[in-house]
PDB file of C-alpha atoms in Angstrom:
ATOM      1  CA  TRP A   1     -25.967  21.734   1.022  1.00 48.00           C
ATOM      2  CA  LYS A   2     -25.304  22.022   4.764  1.00 50.00           C
ATOM      3  CA  LYS A   3     -21.572  21.404   4.404  1.00 49.00           C
ATOM      4  CA  THR A   4     -21.203  23.817   1.490  1.00 54.00           C
ATOM      5  CA  GLU A   5     -23.156  26.656   3.090  1.00 55.00           C
ATOM      6  CA  LEU A   6     -21.484  26.207   6.461  1.00 53.00           C
ATOM      7  CA  LYS A   7     -18.042  26.229   4.882  1.00 49.00           C
ATOM      8  CA  GLU A   8     -18.734  29.498   3.043  1.00 55.00           C
ATOM      9  CA  LYS A   9     -20.345  31.166   6.051  1.00 49.00           C
ATOM     10  CA  LEU A  10     -17.673  30.089   8.500  1.00 46.00           C
ATOM     11  CA  LYS A  11     -15.050  31.833   6.385  1.00 44.00           C
ATOM     12  CA  GLN A  12     -16.819  35.067   7.325  1.00 46.00           C
ATOM     13  CA  PHE A  13     -16.899  34.294  11.057  1.00 41.00           C
ATOM     14  CA  GLY A  14     -13.309  34.729  12.235  1.00 38.00           C
ATOM     15  CA  HIS A  15     -13.606  33.133  15.675  1.00 36.00           C
ATOM     16  CA  PHE A  16     -15.636  30.230  14.276  1.00 37.00           C
ATOM     17  CA  ALA A  17     -13.193  29.378  11.499  1.00 33.00           C
ATOM     18  CA  PRO A  18     -12.203  25.724  11.043  1.00 31.00           C
ATOM     19  CA  GLY A  19      -8.980  24.652  12.703  1.00 30.00           C
ATOM     20  CA  LEU A  20      -9.049  27.013  15.692  1.00 30.00           C
ATOM     21  CA  TYR A  21      -8.569  25.342  19.036  1.00 33.00           C
ATOM     22  CA  LYS A  22      -9.439  26.179  22.646  1.00 41.00           C
ATOM     23  CA  THR A  23      -7.227  28.740  24.321  1.00 37.00           C
ATOM     24  CA  ASN A  24      -7.361  31.771  26.690  1.00 38.00           C
ATOM     25  CA  PHE A  25     -10.303  30.376  28.630  1.00 41.00           C
ATOM     26  CA  ARG A  26     -12.592  32.285  30.941  1.00 43.00           C
ATOM     27  CA  THR A  27     -15.690  30.864  32.639  1.00 47.00           C
ATOM     28  CA  MET A  28     -19.397  31.590  32.416  1.00 44.00           C
ATOM     29  CA  GLY A  29     -21.630  29.626  34.770  1.00 45.00           C
ATOM     30  CA  GLY A  30     -18.907  27.050  35.274  1.00 51.00           C
ATOM     31  CA  ASN A  31     -18.528  26.470  31.530  1.00 48.00           C
ATOM     32  CA  LYS A  32     -15.302  27.313  29.729  1.00 45.00           C
ATOM     33  CA  ILE A  33     -15.632  30.133  27.225  1.00 43.00           C
ATOM     34  CA  SER A  34     -13.097  31.215  24.628  1.00 43.00           C
ATOM     35  CA  ASN A  35     -13.054  33.462  21.620  1.00 50.00           C
ATOM     36  CA  MET A  36     -11.905  30.377  19.745  1.00 69.00           C
ATOM     37  CA  GLU A  37     -13.833  27.408  21.124  1.00 86.00           C
ATOM     38  CA  LYS A  38     -16.466  26.815  23.782  1.00 92.00           C
ATOM     39  CA  VAL A  39     -16.405  23.655  25.863  1.00 93.00           C
ATOM     40  CA  TYR A  40     -19.015  22.149  28.209  1.00 95.00           C
ATOM     41  CA  ASN A  41     -18.143  21.654  31.864  1.00 93.00           C
ATOM     42  CA  LEU A  42     -18.686  17.961  32.654  1.00 93.00           C
ATOM     43  CA  THR A  43     -19.578  18.793  36.265  1.00 94.00           C
ATOM     44  CA  ASP A  44     -22.587  20.856  35.146  1.00 94.00           C
ATOM     45  CA  THR A  45     -25.525  18.561  35.909  1.00 94.00           C
ATOM     46  CA  THR A  46     -27.989  20.710  33.945  1.00 95.00           C
ATOM     47  CA  PHE A  47     -26.639  19.156  30.734  1.00 96.00           C
ATOM     48  CA  LYS A  48     -27.316  15.598  29.579  1.00 97.00           C
ATOM     49  CA  PHE A  49     -23.945  14.368  28.347  1.00 97.00           C
ATOM     50  CA  VAL A  50     -23.744  11.508  25.855  1.00 96.00           C
ATOM     51  CA  ASP A  51     -20.930   9.430  24.380  1.00 96.00           C
ATOM     52  CA  ARG A  52     -21.811   9.997  20.728  1.00 95.00           C
ATOM     53  CA  GLU A  53     -20.481  11.906  17.739  1.00 95.00           C
ATOM     54  CA  ASP A  54     -21.255  15.599  17.330  1.00 95.00           C
ATOM     55  CA  GLU A  55     -24.215  15.297  14.962  1.00 94.00           C
ATOM     56  CA  LEU A  56     -24.168  18.956  13.867  1.00 92.00           C
ATOM     57  CA  ASP A  57     -20.454  18.909  13.014  1.00 91.00           C
ATOM     58  CA  PHE A  58     -21.132  18.844   9.276  1.00 87.00           C
ATOM     59  CA  LEU A  59     -17.565  19.941   8.460  1.00 85.00           C
ATOM     60  CA  TYR A  60     -15.935  17.233  10.603  1.00 85.00           C
ATOM     61  CA  GLU A  61     -14.067  19.799  12.698  1.00 86.00           C
ATOM     62  CA  GLU A  62     -14.045  17.459  15.720  1.00 89.00           C
ATOM     63  CA  PHE A  63     -14.605  20.084  18.390  1.00 92.00           C
ATOM     64  CA  ALA A  64     -12.963  19.263  21.708  1.00 90.00           C
ATOM     65  CA  SER A  65     -16.056  19.683  23.883  1.00 94.00           C
ATOM     66  CA  PRO A  66     -17.973  16.764  25.379  1.00 95.00           C
ATOM     67  CA  ARG A  67     -21.259  16.068  23.613  1.00 96.00           C
ATOM     68  CA  ALA A  68     -24.601  17.063  25.130  1.00 97.00           C
ATOM     69  CA  GLU A  69     -28.079  16.048  24.036  1.00 97.00           C
ATOM     70  CA  MET A  70     -30.599  18.541  22.690  1.00 97.00           C
ATOM     71  CA  SER A  71     -34.336  18.241  23.401  1.00 96.00           C
ATOM     72  CA  CYS A  72     -34.735  16.495  20.028  1.00 95.00           C
ATOM     73  CA  GLY A  73     -32.300  13.767  21.075  1.00 96.00           C
ATOM     74  CA  HIS A  74     -29.377  14.742  18.832  1.00 96.00           C
ATOM     75  CA  ALA A  75     -25.875  15.296  20.197  1.00 96.00           C
ATOM     76  CA  VAL A  76     -24.085  18.630  19.805  1.00 96.00           C
ATOM     77  CA  THR A  77     -21.161  20.698  21.016  1.00 96.00           C
ATOM     78  CA  PRO A  78     -21.431  24.428  21.773  1.00 96.00           C
ATOM     79  CA  MET A  79     -19.482  25.314  18.636  1.00 94.00           C
ATOM     80  CA  SER A  80     -21.379  23.119  16.178  1.00 95.00           C
ATOM     81  CA  LEU A  81     -24.705  24.349  17.554  1.00 96.00           C
ATOM     82  CA  THR A  82     -23.596  27.990  17.378  1.00 95.00           C
ATOM     83  CA  ASN A  83     -22.407  27.567  13.798  1.00 93.00           C
ATOM     84  CA  TRP A  84     -25.636  25.865  12.711  1.00 94.00           C
ATOM     85  CA  CYS A  85     -27.930  28.430  14.346  1.00 94.00           C
ATOM     86  CA  ARG A  86     -25.882  31.281  12.960  1.00 92.00           C
ATOM     87  CA  LEU A  87     -26.221  29.797   9.475  1.00 91.00           C
ATOM     88  CA  LEU A  88     -30.010  29.670   9.940  1.00 91.00           C
ATOM     89  CA  LEU A  89     -30.013  33.370  10.846  1.00 91.00           C
ATOM     90  CA  GLU A  90     -27.857  34.173   7.819  1.00 89.00           C
ATOM     91  CA  LYS A  91     -30.483  32.434   5.670  1.00 85.00           C
ATOM     92  CA  GLY A  92     -33.199  34.668   7.137  1.00 86.00           C
ATOM     93  CA  GLU A  93     -34.697  32.080   9.475  1.00 85.00           C
ATOM     94  CA  THR A  94     -35.963  33.023  12.928  1.00 82.00           C
ATOM     95  CA  ARG A  95     -36.859  29.460  13.924  1.00 87.00           C
ATOM     96  CA  PHE A  96     -34.050  27.283  15.206  1.00 93.00           C
ATOM     97  CA  VAL A  97     -34.711  23.838  13.713  1.00 92.00           C
ATOM     98  CA  CYS A  98     -32.470  20.791  14.094  1.00 93.00           C
ATOM     99  CA  GLY A  99     -30.204  20.287  11.101  1.00 90.00           C
ATOM    100  CA  MET A 100     -30.331  16.490  11.133  1.00 90.00           C
ATOM    101  CA  SER A 101     -32.078  14.912   8.161  1.00 84.00           C
ATOM    102  CA  GLY A 102     -35.629  13.902   9.018  1.00 83.00           C
ATOM    103  CA  CYS A 103     -35.716  15.900  12.261  1.00 87.00           C
ATOM    104  CA  ASP A 104     -37.922  18.981  12.189  1.00 80.00           C
ATOM    105  CA  LYS A 105     -37.773  19.649  15.920  1.00 90.00           C
ATOM    106  CA  GLU A 106     -37.715  23.356  16.736  1.00 92.00           C
ATOM    107  CA  TRP A 107     -35.567  24.509  19.638  1.00 94.00           C
ATOM    108  CA  SER A 108     -36.496  27.501  21.760  1.00 93.00           C
ATOM    109  CA  TYR A 109     -34.118  30.448  21.806  1.00 94.00           C
ATOM    110  CA  GLU A 110     -33.598  29.784  25.512  1.00 94.00           C
ATOM    111  CA  GLU A 111     -32.433  26.244  24.748  1.00 96.00           C
ATOM    112  CA  VAL A 112     -30.071  27.518  22.051  1.00 96.00           C
ATOM    113  CA  CYS A 113     -28.583  30.093  24.443  1.00 96.00           C
ATOM    114  CA  LYS A 114     -27.942  27.440  27.066  1.00 96.00           C
ATOM    115  CA  MET A 115     -26.732  24.607  24.848  1.00 96.00           C
ATOM    116  CA  ALA A 116     -24.578  26.809  22.588  1.00 96.00           C
ATOM    117  CA  LEU A 117     -23.092  28.631  25.598  1.00 95.00           C
ATOM    118  CA  LEU A 118     -23.803  31.869  23.772  1.00 94.00           C
ATOM    119  CA  THR A 119     -21.606  34.714  24.959  1.00 92.00           C
ATOM    120  CA  PRO A 120     -23.115  38.179  25.601  1.00 92.00           C
ATOM    121  CA  GLU A 121     -21.706  39.287  22.247  1.00 93.00           C
ATOM    122  CA  GLU A 122     -23.260  36.310  20.471  1.00 93.00           C
ATOM    123  CA  LYS A 123     -26.621  36.872  22.175  1.00 93.00           C
ATOM    124  CA  GLU A 124     -26.568  40.491  21.062  1.00 93.00           C
ATOM    125  CA  TYR A 125     -25.866  39.426  17.473  1.00 93.00           C
ATOM    126  CA  PHE A 126     -28.557  36.724  17.504  1.00 93.00           C
ATOM    127  CA  GLU A 127     -31.221  39.015  18.989  1.00 92.00           C
ATOM    128  CA  LYS A 128     -30.465  41.948  16.702  1.00 92.00           C
ATOM    129  CA  THR A 129     -30.522  39.655  13.673  1.00 92.00           C
ATOM    130  CA  MET A 130     -33.836  38.064  14.710  1.00 91.00           C
ATOM    131  CA  GLU A 131     -35.327  41.514  15.265  1.00 89.00           C
ATOM    132  CA  SER A 132     -34.110  42.673  11.853  1.00 89.00           C
ATOM    133  CA  ILE A 133     -35.597  39.605  10.136  1.00 86.00           C
ATOM    134  CA  ALA A 134     -38.927  40.104  11.939  1.00 82.00           C
ATOM    135  CA  GLU A 135     -39.073  43.757  10.889  1.00 81.00           C
ATOM    136  CA  ARG A 136     -38.294  42.832   7.288  1.00 80.00           C
ATOM    137  CA  GLU A 137     -41.013  40.169   7.251  1.00 75.00           C
ATOM    138  CA  SER A 138     -43.494  42.599   8.794  1.00 72.00           C
ATOM    139  CA  ARG A 139     -42.807  45.200   6.103  1.00 76.00           C
ATOM    140  CA  LYS A 140     -43.148  42.542   3.417  1.00 75.00           C
ATOM    141  CA  ASN A 141     -46.623  41.619   4.695  1.00 81.00           C
ATOM    142  CA  THR A 142     -47.911  45.186   5.122  1.00 88.00           C
ATOM    143  CA  LYS A 143     -49.389  47.424   2.425  1.00 90.00           C
ATOM    144  CA  SER A 144     -51.514  50.565   2.424  1.00 91.00           C
ATOM    145  CA  CYS A 145     -55.197  50.011   1.768  1.00 94.00           C
ATOM    146  CA  PRO A 146     -55.942  51.468  -1.706  1.00 94.00           C
ATOM    147  CA  GLU A 147     -59.159  53.025  -0.355  1.00 93.00           C
ATOM    148  CA  CYS A 148     -58.187  54.648   2.974  1.00 93.00           C
ATOM    149  CA  LYS A 149     -54.348  54.386   2.840  1.00 91.00           C
ATOM    150  CA  VAL A 150     -54.213  52.830   6.319  1.00 90.00           C
ATOM    151  CA  PRO A 151     -51.503  50.107   6.620  1.00 88.00           C
ATOM    152  CA  VAL A 152     -52.984  46.600   6.475  1.00 92.00           C
ATOM    153  CA  THR A 153     -51.095  43.422   7.363  1.00 89.00           C
ATOM    154  CA  ARG A 154     -51.815  40.260   5.415  1.00 89.00           C
ATOM    155  CA  LYS A 155     -52.122  37.349   7.826  1.00 85.00           C
ATOM    156  CA  ASP A 156     -52.626  34.577   5.264  1.00 84.00           C
ATOM    157  CA  GLU A 157     -49.910  34.560   2.598  1.00 78.00           C
ATOM    158  CA  SER A 158     -51.883  32.002   0.597  1.00 78.00           C
ATOM    159  CA  ASN A 159     -54.830  34.362   0.014  1.00 88.00           C
ATOM    160  CA  LEU A 160     -54.621  37.498  -2.145  1.00 92.00           C
ATOM    161  CA  SER A 161     -57.884  38.817  -0.695  1.00 95.00           C
ATOM    162  CA  VAL A 162     -57.191  41.049   2.312  1.00 96.00           C
ATOM    163  CA  ARG A 163     -59.777  42.773   4.491  1.00 96.00           C
ATOM    164  CA  CYS A 164     -59.296  46.381   5.590  1.00 95.00           C
ATOM    165  CA  GLN A 165     -60.985  46.654   8.962  1.00 94.00           C
ATOM    166  CA  ASN A 166     -60.955  50.448   8.854  1.00 93.00           C
ATOM    167  CA  CYS A 167     -62.915  50.553   5.567  1.00 95.00           C
ATOM    168  CA  THR A 168     -65.160  47.719   6.736  1.00 95.00           C
ATOM    169  CA  ASN A 169     -66.150  49.737   9.808  1.00 94.00           C
ATOM    170  CA  LYS A 170     -66.708  52.928   7.804  1.00 92.00           C
ATOM    171  CA  LYS A 171     -68.714  51.313   4.998  1.00 94.00           C
ATOM    172  CA  GLY A 172     -70.742  49.001   7.202  1.00 95.00           C
ATOM    173  CA  ARG A 173     -69.819  46.045   4.969  1.00 96.00           C
ATOM    174  CA  ALA A 174     -66.808  43.869   4.388  1.00 96.00           C
ATOM    175  CA  TYR A 175     -64.240  45.732   2.308  1.00 97.00           C
ATOM    176  CA  GLU A 176     -61.519  43.572   0.811  1.00 97.00           C
ATOM    177  CA  PHE A 177     -58.852  44.402  -1.721  1.00 97.00           C
ATOM    178  CA  CYS A 178     -56.439  42.422  -3.871  1.00 96.00           C
ATOM    179  CA  TRP A 179     -52.918  42.243  -2.478  1.00 93.00           C
ATOM    180  CA  GLN A 180     -51.578  41.932  -6.005  1.00 91.00           C
ATOM    181  CA  CYS A 181     -53.313  44.629  -8.075  1.00 93.00           C
ATOM    182  CA  LEU A 182     -54.410  46.811  -5.101  1.00 94.00           C
ATOM    183  CA  LYS A 183     -57.983  47.148  -6.319  1.00 95.00           C
ATOM    184  CA  GLU A 184     -61.200  46.267  -4.510  1.00 96.00           C
ATOM    185  CA  TRP A 185     -61.557  42.504  -4.591  1.00 97.00           C
ATOM    186  CA  LYS A 186     -63.549  40.837  -7.347  1.00 96.00           C
ATOM    187  CA  GLY A 187     -64.303  37.149  -7.693  1.00 95.00           C
ATOM    188  CA  PRO A 188     -64.226  34.071  -5.449  1.00 93.00           C
ATOM    189  CA  GLN A 189     -61.705  33.561  -2.677  1.00 89.00           C
ATOM    190  CA  PRO A 190     -59.324  32.412  -1.351  1.00 86.00           C
ATOM    191  CA  ARG A 191     -57.114  32.786  -4.409  1.00 86.00           C
ATOM    192  CA  THR A 192     -53.356  32.555  -4.789  1.00 81.00           C
ATOM    193  CA  ASP A 193     -53.010  33.591  -8.445  1.00 83.00           C
ATOM    194  CA  HIS A 194     -55.181  36.651  -9.217  1.00 88.00           C
ATOM    195  CA  CYS A 195     -58.550  38.300  -8.621  1.00 93.00           C
ATOM    196  CA  ASP A 196     -61.113  38.971 -11.361  1.00 93.00           C
ATOM    197  CA  ASN A 197     -60.076  42.588 -11.952  1.00 94.00           C
ATOM    198  CA  ASP A 198     -58.814  43.355 -15.465  1.00 92.00           C
ATOM    199  CA  GLY A 199     -55.031  43.383 -15.610  1.00 89.00           C
ATOM    200  CA  CYS A 200     -54.486  41.386 -12.417  1.00 91.00           C
ATOM    201  CA  PHE A 201     -51.955  38.661 -13.107  1.00 86.00           C
ATOM    202  CA  SER A 202     -49.624  36.531 -11.050  1.00 83.00           C
ATOM    203  CA  GLU A 203     -45.917  37.210 -11.399  1.00 83.00           C
ATOM    204  CA  ALA A 204     -45.330  33.826  -9.782  1.00 85.00           C
ATOM    205  CA  LEU A 205     -47.294  32.025 -12.506  1.00 88.00           C
ATOM    206  CA  THR A 206     -45.452  34.014 -15.171  1.00 89.00           C
ATOM    207  CA  THR A 207     -42.173  32.870 -13.628  1.00 92.00           C
ATOM    208  CA  LEU A 208     -43.305  29.239 -13.563  1.00 94.00           C
ATOM    209  CA  ARG A 209     -44.402  29.456 -17.190  1.00 92.00           C
ATOM    210  CA  ASN A 210     -41.278  31.168 -18.560  1.00 94.00           C
ATOM    211  CA  CYS A 211     -38.343  29.928 -16.458  1.00 95.00           C
ATOM    212  CA  PRO A 212     -35.755  27.799 -18.334  1.00 95.00           C
ATOM    213  CA  ASP A 213     -35.364  24.057 -17.926  1.00 94.00           C
ATOM    214  CA  ILE A 214     -32.794  22.678 -15.525  1.00 92.00           C
ATOM    215  CA  VAL A 215     -29.990  20.233 -16.306  1.00 91.00           C
ATOM    216  CA  PHE A 216     -29.411  18.043 -13.258  1.00 91.00           C
ATOM    217  CA  GLU A 217     -25.773  17.135 -12.627  1.00 89.00           C
ATOM    218  CA  SER A 218     -26.537  14.001 -10.603  1.00 88.00           C
ATOM    219  CA  VAL A 219     -29.933  12.825 -11.886  1.00 89.00           C
ATOM    220  CA  PRO A 220     -29.696  11.255 -15.380  1.00 89.00           C
ATOM    221  CA  ASN A 221     -32.487  11.437 -17.960  1.00 85.00           C
ATOM    222  CA  ALA A 222     -34.304  14.200 -16.094  1.00 86.00           C
ATOM    223  CA  SER A 223     -34.985  16.436 -19.085  1.00 89.00           C
ATOM    224  CA  GLY A 224     -37.862  18.874 -19.424  1.00 92.00           C
ATOM    225  CA  CYS A 225     -37.930  19.943 -15.786  1.00 94.00           C
ATOM    226  CA  PRO A 226     -38.279  23.695 -15.111  1.00 95.00           C
ATOM    227  CA  CYS A 227     -35.652  25.233 -12.823  1.00 95.00           C
ATOM    228  CA  ILE A 228     -38.334  26.813 -10.603  1.00 96.00           C
ATOM    229  CA  ARG A 229     -41.229  25.025  -8.924  1.00 96.00           C
ATOM    230  CA  ALA A 230     -44.000  26.062  -6.543  1.00 94.00           C
ATOM    231  CA  CYS A 231     -43.867  24.093  -3.302  1.00 94.00           C
ATOM    232  CA  PRO A 232     -46.788  21.619  -3.425  1.00 93.00           C
ATOM    233  CA  THR A 233     -47.543  22.324   0.231  1.00 91.00           C
ATOM    234  CA  CYS A 234     -47.370  26.107   0.670  1.00 87.00           C
ATOM    235  CA  GLY A 235     -46.941  27.529  -2.839  1.00 87.00           C
ATOM    236  CA  SER A 236     -43.572  29.241  -2.283  1.00 88.00           C
ATOM    237  CA  LEU A 237     -41.352  29.405  -5.379  1.00 92.00           C
ATOM    238  CA  LEU A 238     -38.064  27.496  -5.146  1.00 94.00           C
ATOM    239  CA  GLN A 239     -35.190  27.268  -7.603  1.00 94.00           C
ATOM    240  CA  HIS A 240     -33.085  24.112  -7.811  1.00 93.00           C
ATOM    241  CA  SER A 241     -29.304  24.576  -7.913  1.00 87.00           C
ATOM    242  CA  SER A 242     -28.969  21.625 -10.377  1.00 89.00           C
ATOM    243  CA  LYS A 243     -26.501  20.024  -7.931  1.00 86.00           C
ATOM    244  CA  ASN A 244     -27.030  17.009  -5.667  1.00 86.00           C
ATOM    245  CA  CYS A 245     -30.306  15.077  -5.599  1.00 90.00           C
ATOM    246  CA  LYS A 246     -33.742  15.944  -6.957  1.00 93.00           C
ATOM    247  CA  ASN A 247     -35.261  16.714  -3.530  1.00 92.00           C
ATOM    248  CA  VAL A 248     -35.461  20.149  -1.912  1.00 92.00           C
ATOM    249  CA  VAL A 249     -36.707  21.391   1.456  1.00 90.00           C
ATOM    250  CA  CYS A 250     -39.029  24.395   1.356  1.00 91.00           C
ATOM    251  CA  PRO A 251     -37.687  27.062   3.755  1.00 84.00           C
ATOM    252  CA  ARG A 252     -41.204  28.345   4.410  1.00 82.00           C
ATOM    253  CA  CYS A 253     -43.184  25.213   5.341  1.00 86.00           C
ATOM    254  CA  LYS A 254     -40.146  22.906   5.931  1.00 86.00           C
ATOM    255  CA  VAL A 255     -41.655  20.163   3.735  1.00 91.00           C
ATOM    256  CA  GLN A 256     -39.291  18.207   1.471  1.00 93.00           C
ATOM    257  CA  PHE A 257     -40.517  17.473  -2.034  1.00 95.00           C
ATOM    258  CA  CYS A 258     -39.245  16.063  -5.328  1.00 94.00           C
ATOM    259  CA  PHE A 259     -38.451  18.684  -7.965  1.00 95.00           C
ATOM    260  CA  LEU A 260     -39.255  16.276 -10.803  1.00 95.00           C
ATOM    261  CA  CYS A 261     -42.676  14.859  -9.934  1.00 95.00           C
ATOM    262  CA  VAL A 262     -43.580  17.634  -7.416  1.00 95.00           C
ATOM    263  CA  LYS A 263     -44.713  15.092  -4.824  1.00 94.00           C
ATOM    264  CA  VAL A 264     -43.602  15.168  -1.209  1.00 94.00           C
ATOM    265  CA  THR A 265     -40.393  13.170  -0.893  1.00 92.00           C
ATOM    266  CA  ALA A 266     -41.953  10.502   1.328  1.00 90.00           C
ATOM    267  CA  GLU A 267     -44.457   9.716  -1.440  1.00 91.00           C
ATOM    268  CA  CYS A 268     -41.894   9.833  -4.260  1.00 91.00           C
ATOM    269  CA  ARG A 269     -39.487   7.519  -2.435  1.00 88.00           C
ATOM    270  CA  LYS A 270     -42.036   4.707  -2.370  1.00 88.00           C
ATOM    271  CA  LEU A 271     -41.213   3.970  -6.026  1.00 86.00           C
ATOM    272  CA  SER A 272     -37.939   5.829  -6.613  1.00 85.00           C
ATOM    273  CA  HIS A 273     -34.864   7.226  -4.897  1.00 85.00           C
ATOM    274  CA  SER A 274     -33.164  10.600  -4.804  1.00 88.00           C
ATOM    275  CA  TYR A 275     -30.819  10.195  -7.786  1.00 90.00           C
ATOM    276  CA  ILE A 276     -33.010   8.577 -10.441  1.00 90.00           C
ATOM    277  CA  THR A 277     -35.967   9.850 -12.429  1.00 89.00           C
ATOM    278  CA  CYS A 278     -39.431   9.287 -11.004  1.00 91.00           C
ATOM    279  CA  VAL A 279     -41.632   6.403 -12.128  1.00 89.00           C
ATOM    280  CA  SER A 280     -44.377   8.921 -12.948  1.00 90.00           C
ATOM    281  CA  GLY A 281     -41.940  10.990 -15.013  1.00 91.00           C
ATOM    282  CA  VAL A 282     -41.327  14.738 -14.935  1.00 94.00           C
ATOM    283  CA  ALA A 283     -44.411  16.713 -13.924  1.00 95.00           C
ATOM    284  CA  PRO A 284     -45.494  19.432 -16.387  1.00 95.00           C
ATOM    285  CA  ARG A 285     -45.054  23.099 -15.560  1.00 96.00           C
ATOM    286  CA  GLN A 286     -47.432  24.215 -12.839  1.00 93.00           C
ATOM    287  CA  THR A 287     -50.349  26.423 -13.885  1.00 88.00           C
ATOM    288  CA  SER A 288     -51.647  27.224 -10.396  1.00 84.00           C
ATOM    289  CA  ILE A 289     -50.156  28.058  -7.011  1.00 84.00           C
ATOM    290  CA  PRO A 290     -51.020  25.624  -4.182  1.00 85.00           C
ATOM    291  CA  VAL A 291     -52.842  27.086  -1.170  1.00 77.00           C
ATOM    292  CA  TRP A 292     -51.265  26.316   2.200  1.00 79.00           C
ATOM    293  CA  HIS A 293     -53.883  24.834   4.523  1.00 71.00           C
ATOM    294  CA  GLN A 294     -52.082  25.254   7.835  1.00 66.00           C
ATOM    295  CA  ASN A 295     -53.159  23.538  11.021  1.00 58.00           C
ATOM    296  CA  PRO A 296     -54.680  25.903  13.598  1.00 46.00           C
ATOM    297  CA  THR A 297     -51.701  25.308  15.886  1.00 42.00           C
ATOM    298  CA  SER A 298     -49.007  25.972  13.237  1.00 41.00           C
TER     299      SER A 298
END
């Protein structure tokens, strides 16, 4: 998917388009900068240069710059790193995670700025985009309390029960409401599907129950698999494109799992591989949404 998405996105980015070559250089901190291609300065001792392929050059553009090593150990050029991080932003991500398979190392924005030789214009674009994504996520996780109308932010996306601190203080007891039906909470918690109020139902479960089956192009004999699954780790709904292998990476928790058996890929691969049906067969449609038990540090 990386090659396909990069190819489509790069068509939109004029000065990042494939085939452009370094020209009209100026310098920034001793490093050559161009509207067409950015190149590391080999005399800059703050970079760790390596004699390896550009591991983020998914389109095989063979950028002219020397290769430098990221904190995760993978080799990049300024252009390949810029293209990859820009693709992440276009996908709505605010975390810059290495694109190499099996590497989930997150880079700081400061490291990206340095290693990608981001120009002032690029920094402005990155920062405005990150701010826009953060604002959108904040609005998505904020609703007005049905009792007092004060905005309340849900901190745990895996729990429909949300406490309004304003009402709790006024009433002298814990006041919690359902994020889904916007009524005072009834029933046990945490819950990801619904509370015990009449008429409260999960749109996610309805989607899982009613979505059509998928026909895999590259996985034979994989019939009866729904086209949408809930991530077994965090509960986010994902739709398979039907192309490539049976594994997908959840954009929320970053865990890779098998769309057929709904096990994490590392577990599925013990008895199968990415382009054949699982030994355990196709898992039935899910009837509950997994709760994400995050580590305190995550």
